[in-house]
Coordinates of C-alpha atoms in Angstrom, one line a residue:
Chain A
X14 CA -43.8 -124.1 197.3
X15 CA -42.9 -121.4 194.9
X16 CA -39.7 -122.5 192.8
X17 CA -37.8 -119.3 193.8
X18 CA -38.2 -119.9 197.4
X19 CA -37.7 -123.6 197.4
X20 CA -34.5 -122.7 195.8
X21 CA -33.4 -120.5 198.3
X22 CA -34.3 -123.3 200.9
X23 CA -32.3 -125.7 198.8
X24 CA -29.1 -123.7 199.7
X25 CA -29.9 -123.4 203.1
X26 CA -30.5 -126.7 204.5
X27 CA -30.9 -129.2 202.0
X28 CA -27.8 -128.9 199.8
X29 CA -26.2 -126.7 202.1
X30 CA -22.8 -126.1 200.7
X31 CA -20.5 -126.7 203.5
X32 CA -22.6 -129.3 205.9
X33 CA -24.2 -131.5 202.3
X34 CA -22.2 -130.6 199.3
X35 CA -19.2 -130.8 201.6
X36 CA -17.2 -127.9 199.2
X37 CA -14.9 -124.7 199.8
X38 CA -13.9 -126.6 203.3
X39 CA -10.7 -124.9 203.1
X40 CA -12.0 -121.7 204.4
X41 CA -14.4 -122.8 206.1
X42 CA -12.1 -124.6 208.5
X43 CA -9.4 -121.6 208.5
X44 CA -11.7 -118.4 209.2
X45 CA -14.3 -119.6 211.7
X46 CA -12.3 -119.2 214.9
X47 CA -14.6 -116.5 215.8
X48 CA -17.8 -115.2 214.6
X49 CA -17.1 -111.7 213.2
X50 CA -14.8 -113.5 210.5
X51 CA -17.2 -116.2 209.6
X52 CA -19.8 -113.4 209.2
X53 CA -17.7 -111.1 207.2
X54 CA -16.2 -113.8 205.0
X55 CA -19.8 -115.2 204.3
X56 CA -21.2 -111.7 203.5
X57 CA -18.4 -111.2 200.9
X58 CA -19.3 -115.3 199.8
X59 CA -23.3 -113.8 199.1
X60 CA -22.0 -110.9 197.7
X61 CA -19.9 -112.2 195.2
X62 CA -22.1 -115.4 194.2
X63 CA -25.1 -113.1 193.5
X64 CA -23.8 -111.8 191.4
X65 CA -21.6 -113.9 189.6
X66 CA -24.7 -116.2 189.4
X67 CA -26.4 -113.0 187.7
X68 CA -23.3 -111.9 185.8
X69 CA -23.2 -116.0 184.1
X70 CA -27.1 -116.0 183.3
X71 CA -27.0 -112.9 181.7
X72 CA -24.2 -113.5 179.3
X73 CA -24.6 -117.4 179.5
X74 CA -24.9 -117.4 175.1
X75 CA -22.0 -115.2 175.0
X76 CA -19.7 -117.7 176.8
X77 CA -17.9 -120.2 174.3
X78 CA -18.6 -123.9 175.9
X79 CA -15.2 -124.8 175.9
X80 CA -13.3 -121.6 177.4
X81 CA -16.3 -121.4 179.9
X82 CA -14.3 -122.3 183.1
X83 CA -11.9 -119.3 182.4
X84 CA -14.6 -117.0 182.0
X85 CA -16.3 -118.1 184.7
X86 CA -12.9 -116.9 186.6
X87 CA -12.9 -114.0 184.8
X88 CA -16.7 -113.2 186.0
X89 CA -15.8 -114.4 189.8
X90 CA -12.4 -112.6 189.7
X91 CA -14.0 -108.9 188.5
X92 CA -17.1 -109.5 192.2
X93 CA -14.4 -110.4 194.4
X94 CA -12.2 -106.8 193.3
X95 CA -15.5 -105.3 193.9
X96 CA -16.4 -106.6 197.4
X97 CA -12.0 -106.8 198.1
X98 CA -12.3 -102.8 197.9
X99 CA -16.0 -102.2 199.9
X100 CA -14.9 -104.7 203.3
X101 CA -12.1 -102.8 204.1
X102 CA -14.3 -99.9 204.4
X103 CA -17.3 -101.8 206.1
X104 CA -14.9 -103.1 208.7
X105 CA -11.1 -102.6 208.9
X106 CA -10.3 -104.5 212.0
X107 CA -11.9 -107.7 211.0
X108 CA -11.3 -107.6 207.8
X109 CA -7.6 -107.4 208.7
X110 CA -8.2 -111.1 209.5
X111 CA -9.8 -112.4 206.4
X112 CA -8.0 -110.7 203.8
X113 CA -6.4 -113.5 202.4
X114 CA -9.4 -115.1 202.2
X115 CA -11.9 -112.7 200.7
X116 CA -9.0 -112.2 197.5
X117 CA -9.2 -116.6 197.4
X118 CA -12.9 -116.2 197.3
X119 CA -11.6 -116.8 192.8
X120 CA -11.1 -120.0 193.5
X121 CA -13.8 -121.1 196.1
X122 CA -15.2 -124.6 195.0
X123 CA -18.9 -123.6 196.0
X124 CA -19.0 -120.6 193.4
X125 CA -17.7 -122.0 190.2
X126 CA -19.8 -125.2 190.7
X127 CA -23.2 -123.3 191.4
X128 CA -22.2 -121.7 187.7
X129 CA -21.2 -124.8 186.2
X130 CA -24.5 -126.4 187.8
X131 CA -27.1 -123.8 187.7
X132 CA -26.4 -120.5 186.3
X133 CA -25.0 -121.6 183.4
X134 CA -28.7 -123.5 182.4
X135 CA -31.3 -121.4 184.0
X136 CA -32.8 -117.7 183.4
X137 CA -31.7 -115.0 185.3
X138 CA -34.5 -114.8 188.1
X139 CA -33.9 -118.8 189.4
X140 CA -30.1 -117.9 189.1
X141 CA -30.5 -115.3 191.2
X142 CA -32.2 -117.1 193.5
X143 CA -30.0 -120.0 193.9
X144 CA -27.0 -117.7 194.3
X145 CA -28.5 -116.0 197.2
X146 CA -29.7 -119.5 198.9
X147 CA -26.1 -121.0 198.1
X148 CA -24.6 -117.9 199.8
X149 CA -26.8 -117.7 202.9
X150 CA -25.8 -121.4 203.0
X151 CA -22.3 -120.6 203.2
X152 CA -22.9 -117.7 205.3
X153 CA -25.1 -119.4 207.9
X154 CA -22.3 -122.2 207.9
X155 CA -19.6 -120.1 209.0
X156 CA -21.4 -118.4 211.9
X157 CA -22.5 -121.4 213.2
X158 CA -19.0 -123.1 213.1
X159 CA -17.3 -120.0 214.0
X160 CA -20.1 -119.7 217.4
X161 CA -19.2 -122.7 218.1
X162 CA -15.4 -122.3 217.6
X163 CA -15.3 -118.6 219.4
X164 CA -17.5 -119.9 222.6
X165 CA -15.7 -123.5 223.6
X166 CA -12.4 -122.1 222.0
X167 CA -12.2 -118.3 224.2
X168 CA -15.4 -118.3 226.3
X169 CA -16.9 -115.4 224.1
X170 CA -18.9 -114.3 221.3
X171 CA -18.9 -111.5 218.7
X172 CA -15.7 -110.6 221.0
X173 CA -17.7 -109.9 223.7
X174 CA -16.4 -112.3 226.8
X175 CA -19.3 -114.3 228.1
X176 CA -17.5 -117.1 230.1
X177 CA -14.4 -115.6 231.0
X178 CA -11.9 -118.3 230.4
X179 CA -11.1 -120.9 227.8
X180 CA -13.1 -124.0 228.4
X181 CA -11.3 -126.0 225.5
X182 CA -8.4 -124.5 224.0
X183 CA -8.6 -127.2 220.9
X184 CA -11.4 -125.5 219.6
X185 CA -9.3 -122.2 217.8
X186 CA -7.0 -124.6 216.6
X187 CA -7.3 -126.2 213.0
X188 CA -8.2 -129.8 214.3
X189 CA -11.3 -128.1 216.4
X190 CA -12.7 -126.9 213.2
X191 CA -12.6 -130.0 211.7
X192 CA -14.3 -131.6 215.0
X193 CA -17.4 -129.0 214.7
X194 CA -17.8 -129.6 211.3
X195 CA -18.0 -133.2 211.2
X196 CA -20.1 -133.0 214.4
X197 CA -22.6 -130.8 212.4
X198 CA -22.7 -133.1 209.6
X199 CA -23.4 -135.7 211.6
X200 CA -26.2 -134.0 213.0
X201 CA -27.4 -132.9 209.5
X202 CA -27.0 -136.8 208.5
X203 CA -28.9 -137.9 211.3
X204 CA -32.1 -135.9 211.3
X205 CA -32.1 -136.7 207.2
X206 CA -32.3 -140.2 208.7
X207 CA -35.0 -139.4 211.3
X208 CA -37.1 -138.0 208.6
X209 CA -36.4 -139.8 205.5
X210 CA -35.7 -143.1 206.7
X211 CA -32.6 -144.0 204.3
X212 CA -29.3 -143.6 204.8
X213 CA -27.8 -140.5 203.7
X214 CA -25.2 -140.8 200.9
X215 CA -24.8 -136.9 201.1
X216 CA -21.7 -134.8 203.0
X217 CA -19.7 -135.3 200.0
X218 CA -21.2 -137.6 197.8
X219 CA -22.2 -134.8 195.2
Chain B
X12 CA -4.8 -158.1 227.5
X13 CA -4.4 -159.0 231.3
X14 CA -0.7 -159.2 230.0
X15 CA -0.5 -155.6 229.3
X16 CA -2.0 -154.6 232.7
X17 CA 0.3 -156.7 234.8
X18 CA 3.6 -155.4 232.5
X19 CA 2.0 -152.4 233.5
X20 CA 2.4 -152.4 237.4
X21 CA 6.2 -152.1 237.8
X22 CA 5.7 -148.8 236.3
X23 CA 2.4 -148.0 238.2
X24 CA 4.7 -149.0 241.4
X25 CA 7.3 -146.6 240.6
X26 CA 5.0 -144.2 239.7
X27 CA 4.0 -144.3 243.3
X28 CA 7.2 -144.7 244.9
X29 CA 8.6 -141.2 242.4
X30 CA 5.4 -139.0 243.2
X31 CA 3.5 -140.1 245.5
X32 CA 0.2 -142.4 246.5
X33 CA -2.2 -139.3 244.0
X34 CA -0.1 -141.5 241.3
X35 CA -2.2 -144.8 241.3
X36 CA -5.8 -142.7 241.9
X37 CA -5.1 -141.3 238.7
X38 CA -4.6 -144.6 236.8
X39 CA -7.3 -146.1 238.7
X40 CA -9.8 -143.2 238.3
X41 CA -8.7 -143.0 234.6
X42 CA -10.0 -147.0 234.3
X43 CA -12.7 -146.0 235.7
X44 CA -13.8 -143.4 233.2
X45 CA -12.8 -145.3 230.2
X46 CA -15.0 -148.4 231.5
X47 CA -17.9 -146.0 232.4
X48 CA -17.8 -144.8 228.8
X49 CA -17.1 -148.0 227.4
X50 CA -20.3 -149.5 229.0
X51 CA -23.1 -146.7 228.3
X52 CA -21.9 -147.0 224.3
X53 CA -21.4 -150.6 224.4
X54 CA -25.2 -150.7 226.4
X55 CA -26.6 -148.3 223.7
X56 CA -25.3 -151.1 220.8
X57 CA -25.8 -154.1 222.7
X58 CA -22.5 -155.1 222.5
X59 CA -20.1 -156.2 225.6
X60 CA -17.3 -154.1 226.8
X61 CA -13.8 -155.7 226.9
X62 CA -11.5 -155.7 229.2
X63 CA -9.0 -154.1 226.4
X64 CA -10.9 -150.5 227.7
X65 CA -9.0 -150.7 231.1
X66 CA -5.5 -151.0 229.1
X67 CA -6.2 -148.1 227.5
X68 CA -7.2 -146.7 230.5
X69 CA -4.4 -147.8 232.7
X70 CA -1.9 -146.7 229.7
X71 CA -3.1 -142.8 229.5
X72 CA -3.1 -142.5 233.4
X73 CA 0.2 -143.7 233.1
X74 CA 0.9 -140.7 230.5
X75 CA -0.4 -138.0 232.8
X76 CA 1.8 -135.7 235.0
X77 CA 1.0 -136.5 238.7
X78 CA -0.5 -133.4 239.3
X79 CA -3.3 -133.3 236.4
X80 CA -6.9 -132.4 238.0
X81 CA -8.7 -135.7 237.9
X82 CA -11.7 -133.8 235.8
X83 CA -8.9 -132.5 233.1
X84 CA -8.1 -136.6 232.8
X85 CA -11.7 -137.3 233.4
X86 CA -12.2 -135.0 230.0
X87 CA -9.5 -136.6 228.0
X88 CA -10.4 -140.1 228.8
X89 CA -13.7 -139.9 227.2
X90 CA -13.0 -138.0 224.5
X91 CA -10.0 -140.9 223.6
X92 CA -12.6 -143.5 224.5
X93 CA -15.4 -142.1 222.5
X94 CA -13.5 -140.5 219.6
X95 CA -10.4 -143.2 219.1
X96 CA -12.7 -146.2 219.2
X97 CA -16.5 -146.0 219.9
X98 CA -17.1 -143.3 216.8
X99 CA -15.0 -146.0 214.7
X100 CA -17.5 -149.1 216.0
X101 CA -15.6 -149.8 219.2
X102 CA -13.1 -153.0 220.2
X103 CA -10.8 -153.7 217.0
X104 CA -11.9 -151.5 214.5
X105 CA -10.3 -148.4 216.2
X106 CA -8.0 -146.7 213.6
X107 CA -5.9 -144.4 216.6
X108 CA -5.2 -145.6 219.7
X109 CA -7.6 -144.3 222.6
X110 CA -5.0 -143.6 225.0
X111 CA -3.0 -141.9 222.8
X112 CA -5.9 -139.7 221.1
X113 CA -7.1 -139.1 224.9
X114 CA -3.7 -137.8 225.6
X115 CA -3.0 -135.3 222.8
X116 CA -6.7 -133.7 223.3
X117 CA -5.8 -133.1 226.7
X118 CA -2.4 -132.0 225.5
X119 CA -3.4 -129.6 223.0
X120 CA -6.8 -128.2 225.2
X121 CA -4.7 -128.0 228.7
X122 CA -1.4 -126.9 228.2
X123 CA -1.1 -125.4 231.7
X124 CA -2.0 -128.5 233.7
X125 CA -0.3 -131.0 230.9
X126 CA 3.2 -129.0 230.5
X127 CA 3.8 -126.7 233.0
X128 CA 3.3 -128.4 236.5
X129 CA 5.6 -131.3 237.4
X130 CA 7.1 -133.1 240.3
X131 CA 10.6 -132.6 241.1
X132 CA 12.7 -135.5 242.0
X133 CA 12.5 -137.1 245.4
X134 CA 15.9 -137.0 247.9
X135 CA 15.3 -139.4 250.4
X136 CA 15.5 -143.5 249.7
X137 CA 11.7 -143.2 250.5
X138 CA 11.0 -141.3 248.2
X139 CA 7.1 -139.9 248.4
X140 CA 5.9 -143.8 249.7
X141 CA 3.9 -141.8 252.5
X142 CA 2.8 -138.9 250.6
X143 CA -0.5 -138.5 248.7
X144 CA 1.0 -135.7 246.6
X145 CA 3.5 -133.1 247.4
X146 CA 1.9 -129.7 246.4
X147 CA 5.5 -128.0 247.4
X148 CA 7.7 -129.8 245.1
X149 CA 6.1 -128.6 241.8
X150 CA 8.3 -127.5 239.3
X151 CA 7.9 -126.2 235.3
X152 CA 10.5 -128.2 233.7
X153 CA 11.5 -131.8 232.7
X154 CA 14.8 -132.0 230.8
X155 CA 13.7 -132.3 227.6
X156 CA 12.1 -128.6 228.4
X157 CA 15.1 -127.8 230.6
X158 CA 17.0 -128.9 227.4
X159 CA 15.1 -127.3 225.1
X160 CA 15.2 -123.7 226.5
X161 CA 18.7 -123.6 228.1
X162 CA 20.3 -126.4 226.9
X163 CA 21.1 -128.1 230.4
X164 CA 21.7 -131.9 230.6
X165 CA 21.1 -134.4 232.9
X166 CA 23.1 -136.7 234.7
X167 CA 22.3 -140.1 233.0
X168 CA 22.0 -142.4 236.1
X169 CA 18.8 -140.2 237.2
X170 CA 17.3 -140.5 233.6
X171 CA 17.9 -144.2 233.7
X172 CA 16.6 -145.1 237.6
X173 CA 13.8 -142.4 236.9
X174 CA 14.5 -139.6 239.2
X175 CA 13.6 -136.9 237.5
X176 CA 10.4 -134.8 236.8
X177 CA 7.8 -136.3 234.2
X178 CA 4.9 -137.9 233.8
X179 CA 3.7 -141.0 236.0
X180 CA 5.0 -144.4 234.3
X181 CA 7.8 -142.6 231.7
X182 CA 10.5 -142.4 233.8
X183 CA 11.7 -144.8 235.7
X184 CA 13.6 -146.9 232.8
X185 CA 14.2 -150.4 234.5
X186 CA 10.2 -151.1 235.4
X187 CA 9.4 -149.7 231.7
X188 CA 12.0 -152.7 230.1
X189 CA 10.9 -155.4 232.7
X190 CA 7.1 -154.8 231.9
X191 CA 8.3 -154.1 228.2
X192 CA 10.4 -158.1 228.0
X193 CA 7.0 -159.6 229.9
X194 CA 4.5 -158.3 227.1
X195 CA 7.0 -159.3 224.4
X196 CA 7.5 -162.9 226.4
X197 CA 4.0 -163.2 227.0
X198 CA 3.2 -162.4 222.5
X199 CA 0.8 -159.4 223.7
X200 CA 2.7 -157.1 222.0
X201 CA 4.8 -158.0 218.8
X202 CA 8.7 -157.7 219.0
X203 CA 9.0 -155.6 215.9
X204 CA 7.3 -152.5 217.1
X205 CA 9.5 -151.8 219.6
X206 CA 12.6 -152.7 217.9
X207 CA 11.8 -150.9 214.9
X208 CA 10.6 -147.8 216.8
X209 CA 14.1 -147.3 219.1
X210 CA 15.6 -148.5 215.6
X211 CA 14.2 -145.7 214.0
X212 CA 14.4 -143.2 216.7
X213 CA 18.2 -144.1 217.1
X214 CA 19.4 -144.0 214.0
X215 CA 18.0 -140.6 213.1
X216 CA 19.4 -138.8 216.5
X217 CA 23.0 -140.5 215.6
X218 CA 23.0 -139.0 212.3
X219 CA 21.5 -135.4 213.2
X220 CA 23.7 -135.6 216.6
X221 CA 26.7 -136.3 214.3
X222 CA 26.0 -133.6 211.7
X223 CA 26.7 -131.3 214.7
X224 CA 22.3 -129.7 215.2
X225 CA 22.8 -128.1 218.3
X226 CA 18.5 -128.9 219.0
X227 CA 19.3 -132.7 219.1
X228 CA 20.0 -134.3 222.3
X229 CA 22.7 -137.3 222.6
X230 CA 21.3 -140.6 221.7
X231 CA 21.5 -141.6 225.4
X232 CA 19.7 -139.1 226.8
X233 CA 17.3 -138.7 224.0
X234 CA 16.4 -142.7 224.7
X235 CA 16.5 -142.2 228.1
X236 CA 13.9 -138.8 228.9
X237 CA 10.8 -138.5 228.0
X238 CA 8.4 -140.8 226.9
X239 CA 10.5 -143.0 224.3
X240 CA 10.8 -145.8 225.5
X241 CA 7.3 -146.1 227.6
X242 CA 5.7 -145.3 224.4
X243 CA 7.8 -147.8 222.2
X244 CA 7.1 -150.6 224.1
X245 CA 3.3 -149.9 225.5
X246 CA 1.9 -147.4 223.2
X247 CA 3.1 -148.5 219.7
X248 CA 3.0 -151.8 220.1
X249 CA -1.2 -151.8 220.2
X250 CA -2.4 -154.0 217.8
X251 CA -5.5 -152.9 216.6
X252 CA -3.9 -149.9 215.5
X253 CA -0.9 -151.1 213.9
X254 CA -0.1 -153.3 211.0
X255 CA -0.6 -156.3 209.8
X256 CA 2.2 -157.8 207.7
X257 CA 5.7 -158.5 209.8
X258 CA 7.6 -156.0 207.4
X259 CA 4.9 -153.7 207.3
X260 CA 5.2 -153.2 210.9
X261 CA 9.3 -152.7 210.6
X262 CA 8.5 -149.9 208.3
X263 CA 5.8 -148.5 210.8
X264 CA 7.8 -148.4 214.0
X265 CA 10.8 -147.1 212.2
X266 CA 8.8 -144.3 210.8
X267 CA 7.3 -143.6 214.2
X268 CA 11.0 -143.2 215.7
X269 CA 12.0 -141.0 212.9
X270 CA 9.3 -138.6 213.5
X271 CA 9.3 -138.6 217.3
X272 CA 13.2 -137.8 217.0
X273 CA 12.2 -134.8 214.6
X274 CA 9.0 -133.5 216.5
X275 CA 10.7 -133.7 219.2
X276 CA 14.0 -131.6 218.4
X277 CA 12.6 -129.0 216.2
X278 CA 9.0 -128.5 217.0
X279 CA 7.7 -126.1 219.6
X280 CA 6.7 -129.7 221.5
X281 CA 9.1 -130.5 224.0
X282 CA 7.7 -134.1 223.8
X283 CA 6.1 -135.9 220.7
X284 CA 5.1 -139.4 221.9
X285 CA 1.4 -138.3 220.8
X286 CA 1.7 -137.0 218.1
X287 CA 4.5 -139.3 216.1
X288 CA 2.3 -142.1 217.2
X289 CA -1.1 -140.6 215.9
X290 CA 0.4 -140.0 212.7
X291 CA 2.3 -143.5 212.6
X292 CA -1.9 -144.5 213.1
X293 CA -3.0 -142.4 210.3
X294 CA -0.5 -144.7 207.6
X295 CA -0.6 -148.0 208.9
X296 CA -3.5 -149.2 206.8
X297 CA -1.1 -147.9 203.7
X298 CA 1.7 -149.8 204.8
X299 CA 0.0 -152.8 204.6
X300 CA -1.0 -152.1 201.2
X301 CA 2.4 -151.3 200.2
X302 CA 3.9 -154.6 201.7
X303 CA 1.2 -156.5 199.9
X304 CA 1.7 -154.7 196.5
X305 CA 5.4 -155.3 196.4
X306 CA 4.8 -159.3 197.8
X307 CA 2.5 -160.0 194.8
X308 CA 5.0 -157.8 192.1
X309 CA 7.6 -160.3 193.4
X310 CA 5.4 -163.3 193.8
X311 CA 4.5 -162.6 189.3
X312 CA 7.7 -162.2 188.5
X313 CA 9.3 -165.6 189.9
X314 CA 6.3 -167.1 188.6
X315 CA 7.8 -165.2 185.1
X316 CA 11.6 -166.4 185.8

């Protein structure tokens, strides 16, 4: 398989950041009750690791080694005012929702170590493509949990009301996000099992 | 274990007697359930299911307002048994207790079956004996939610005999102690817990009822409603889920008072048995550790002196 796409694989399913690497949980948990947010949130997540990832590789030589976590900020900080003024535009209503979350996007786990661990080492064009697998990772992670969430938690999807009545009210609440996303890494753990035959170590071993 | 279910019966009885025959299909139904589960899991890892499943059982039945749809405690009961001990690698390695984890799912998922439809007292000295269930008497309060939203009391003599809405096995207070002295006589359940727990509880509503917090009920009634002192003598005092060390468990039942005192006055909860107990769960382990750490600081230093 060609390197590029393998990376972009990698982010997806392999090391996917919130069902493998087990990072940037916080939101992930506190977002997903429906759909729409988990899909706006992860847009701004792809968005802003692009391009961070792009931003680092570029300038990697010009970042000192020992102030390179501040800079990294720095770099992280200057996507997030970018993609903080475009959302509201894209989408008022939901982005009403996720505000908090898109301006703590800074601080997301996932991001800073994807430039500690990658962008920081390799060229531009891999960079770019382990950004973009990392954030259709995160992306993918969030609509699934927040399906998941949104359809046992209110009996719809995408707002539109499918079952017409709350079959487990749990599900919108904190402690339901935590359920769905242990379930899916359980489920992630287990096929790795089916198909590799060891035990996983992953789901926050990294 | 067979201890537990026959301490258990004086409540079941009155149960019955309070509100009605529907009473003991729900514990029954709710053993059922949790030996159904038990027995496809404990089939799937060729292990044997204990009998320790029907206390569980038996104990969230027990903790279920008479008129709960039997599929809502159908729901609750596997998810307890499933998620509080066969996820964890079933008998004796449970971290929660089942009952209890059964009980705030269904708590948190169902509030409209779990805290808004109750039974109000009985009048005649039958009481409901010849009645499956009474759909006309159902009412949307307890005291501790009369209490909580207009401040009414009630009369002490009903809280005590157990005439008053709630769920199943809480309220009748006499069949809760003489099921409560026959586990502690029998050594199924350990004397501290409850001790510790009412200790705890006590203390705390004294000294908040004293400093004047108009959210705090008096000490009496606050012992006497709700689910205090069903869950201090049945529901704390599990084993599996408890401590270890003798002052280890002092410190966890008087935390567990504490917090049920506090969740209890200043949450949105009218009730906290659930979740004061699930959180007692969560530190148990570290109380152990504690009590050890301090036992061998004080075990070097006499060897020192």
């Amino acid at each position: 398989m060609n390197r590029n796409v393998q990376l972009l694989w990698n982010g997806l399913i392999p090391e996917n950041p919130i069902f493998r690497l087990a990072l940037s949980m916080c939101p992930a948990v506190a977002v997903t009750t429906s759909v729409q947010n988990g899909l706006l949130l992860g847009l701004a997540v792809v968005f802003v690791q692009v391009f961070s990832s792009c931003t680092v590789a570029i300038f990697k030589s010009f970042i000192h080694p020992r102030i390179r976590i501040p800079a990294y900020v720095i770099v992280i900080a200057l996507w997030v005012s970018v993609i903080d003024m475009i959302l509201p535009v894209i989408s008022p209503e939901v982005y009403k929702q996720v505000e908090l979350f898109v301006k703590l996007i800074v601080v997301f786990a996932i991001i800073i170590s994807r430039l500690e661990l990658f962008a920081s080492k390799e060229p531009l064009i891999p960079s770019f493509f382990d950004g973009l697998g990392m954030g259709i990772g995160f992306l993918f992670g969030l609509c699934l949990i927040g399906a998941i969430r949104e359809f046992f938690g209110t009996g719809q999807l995408f707002g539109f009301d499918i079952l017409g009545f709350n079959p487990l009210l749990i599900m919108v609440l904190p402690a339901g996000g935590f359920f769905v996303i242990g379930f899916i890494m359980a489920i992630f753990n287990w096929v790795e099992f089916k198909l590799t035959g060891k035990i996983p170590t992953s789901g926050g071993a990294h | 274990m067979t201890a537990v279910i026959m301490a258990l019966l004086p409540s079941t009885a009155m149960g019955v007697y309070f509100f009605g025959w529907r009473s003991l299909t729900l514990v029954i139904f709710s053993c059922l359930v949790a030996y159904l589960t038990e027995v496809i899991f404990e089939t799937y890892r060729n292990g044997t299911p204990t009998e320790s499943v029907l206390v569980s059982g038996a104990l969230y039945g027990l903790s279920l307002p008479p008129y709960t749809p039997l599929w809502v405690a159908a729901v609750g009961m596997v998810f307890g048994i499933v998620f509080g001990k066969q996820v964890f690698g079933g008998f004796g390695k449970n971290v929660f207790n089942p009952a209890i984890v059964g009980r705030s799912f269904v708590y948190v998922c169902f509030p409209l079956y779990l805290t808004s439809q109750w039974m109000t007292p009985i009048s005649g000295p039958l009481g409901r004996l010849f009645q499956y269930t009474d759909l006309d008497a159902m009412t949307s309060a307890t005291p501790l939610i009369n209490f909580k939203h207009t401040g009414a009391l009630a009369s002490i003599p009903d809280l005590f005999w157990g005439n008053i809405s709630g769920c199943i096995g809480e309220t009748c207070v006499p069949a809760i102690l003489l099921g409560g002295a026959y586990i502690i006589y029998k050594r199924a359940a350990d004397w501290r817990y409850p001790l510790s727990c009412l200790l705890g509880a006590m203390s705390l509503n004294a000294i908040l009822y004293l400093l004047g917090s108009n959210h705090v009920l008096d000490p009496m009634r606050n012992l006497l409603s709700g689910s205090l002192l069903f869950g201090a003598f049945f529901m704390v005092t599990e084993p599996v889920s408890g401590c270890v060390k003798p002052q280890a468990k002092l410190i966890y039942g008087f935390l567990i008072g504490c917090l049920w005192i506090v969740i209890r006055s200043f949450s949105g909860f009218p009730e906290a048995t659930s979740f004061a107990i699930i959180l007692g769960n969560t530190f148990a382990p570290l109380f152990d550790e504690a009590v050890a750490l301090l036992e061998k600081k004080k075990k070097a230093q006499m060897q020192v002196s």
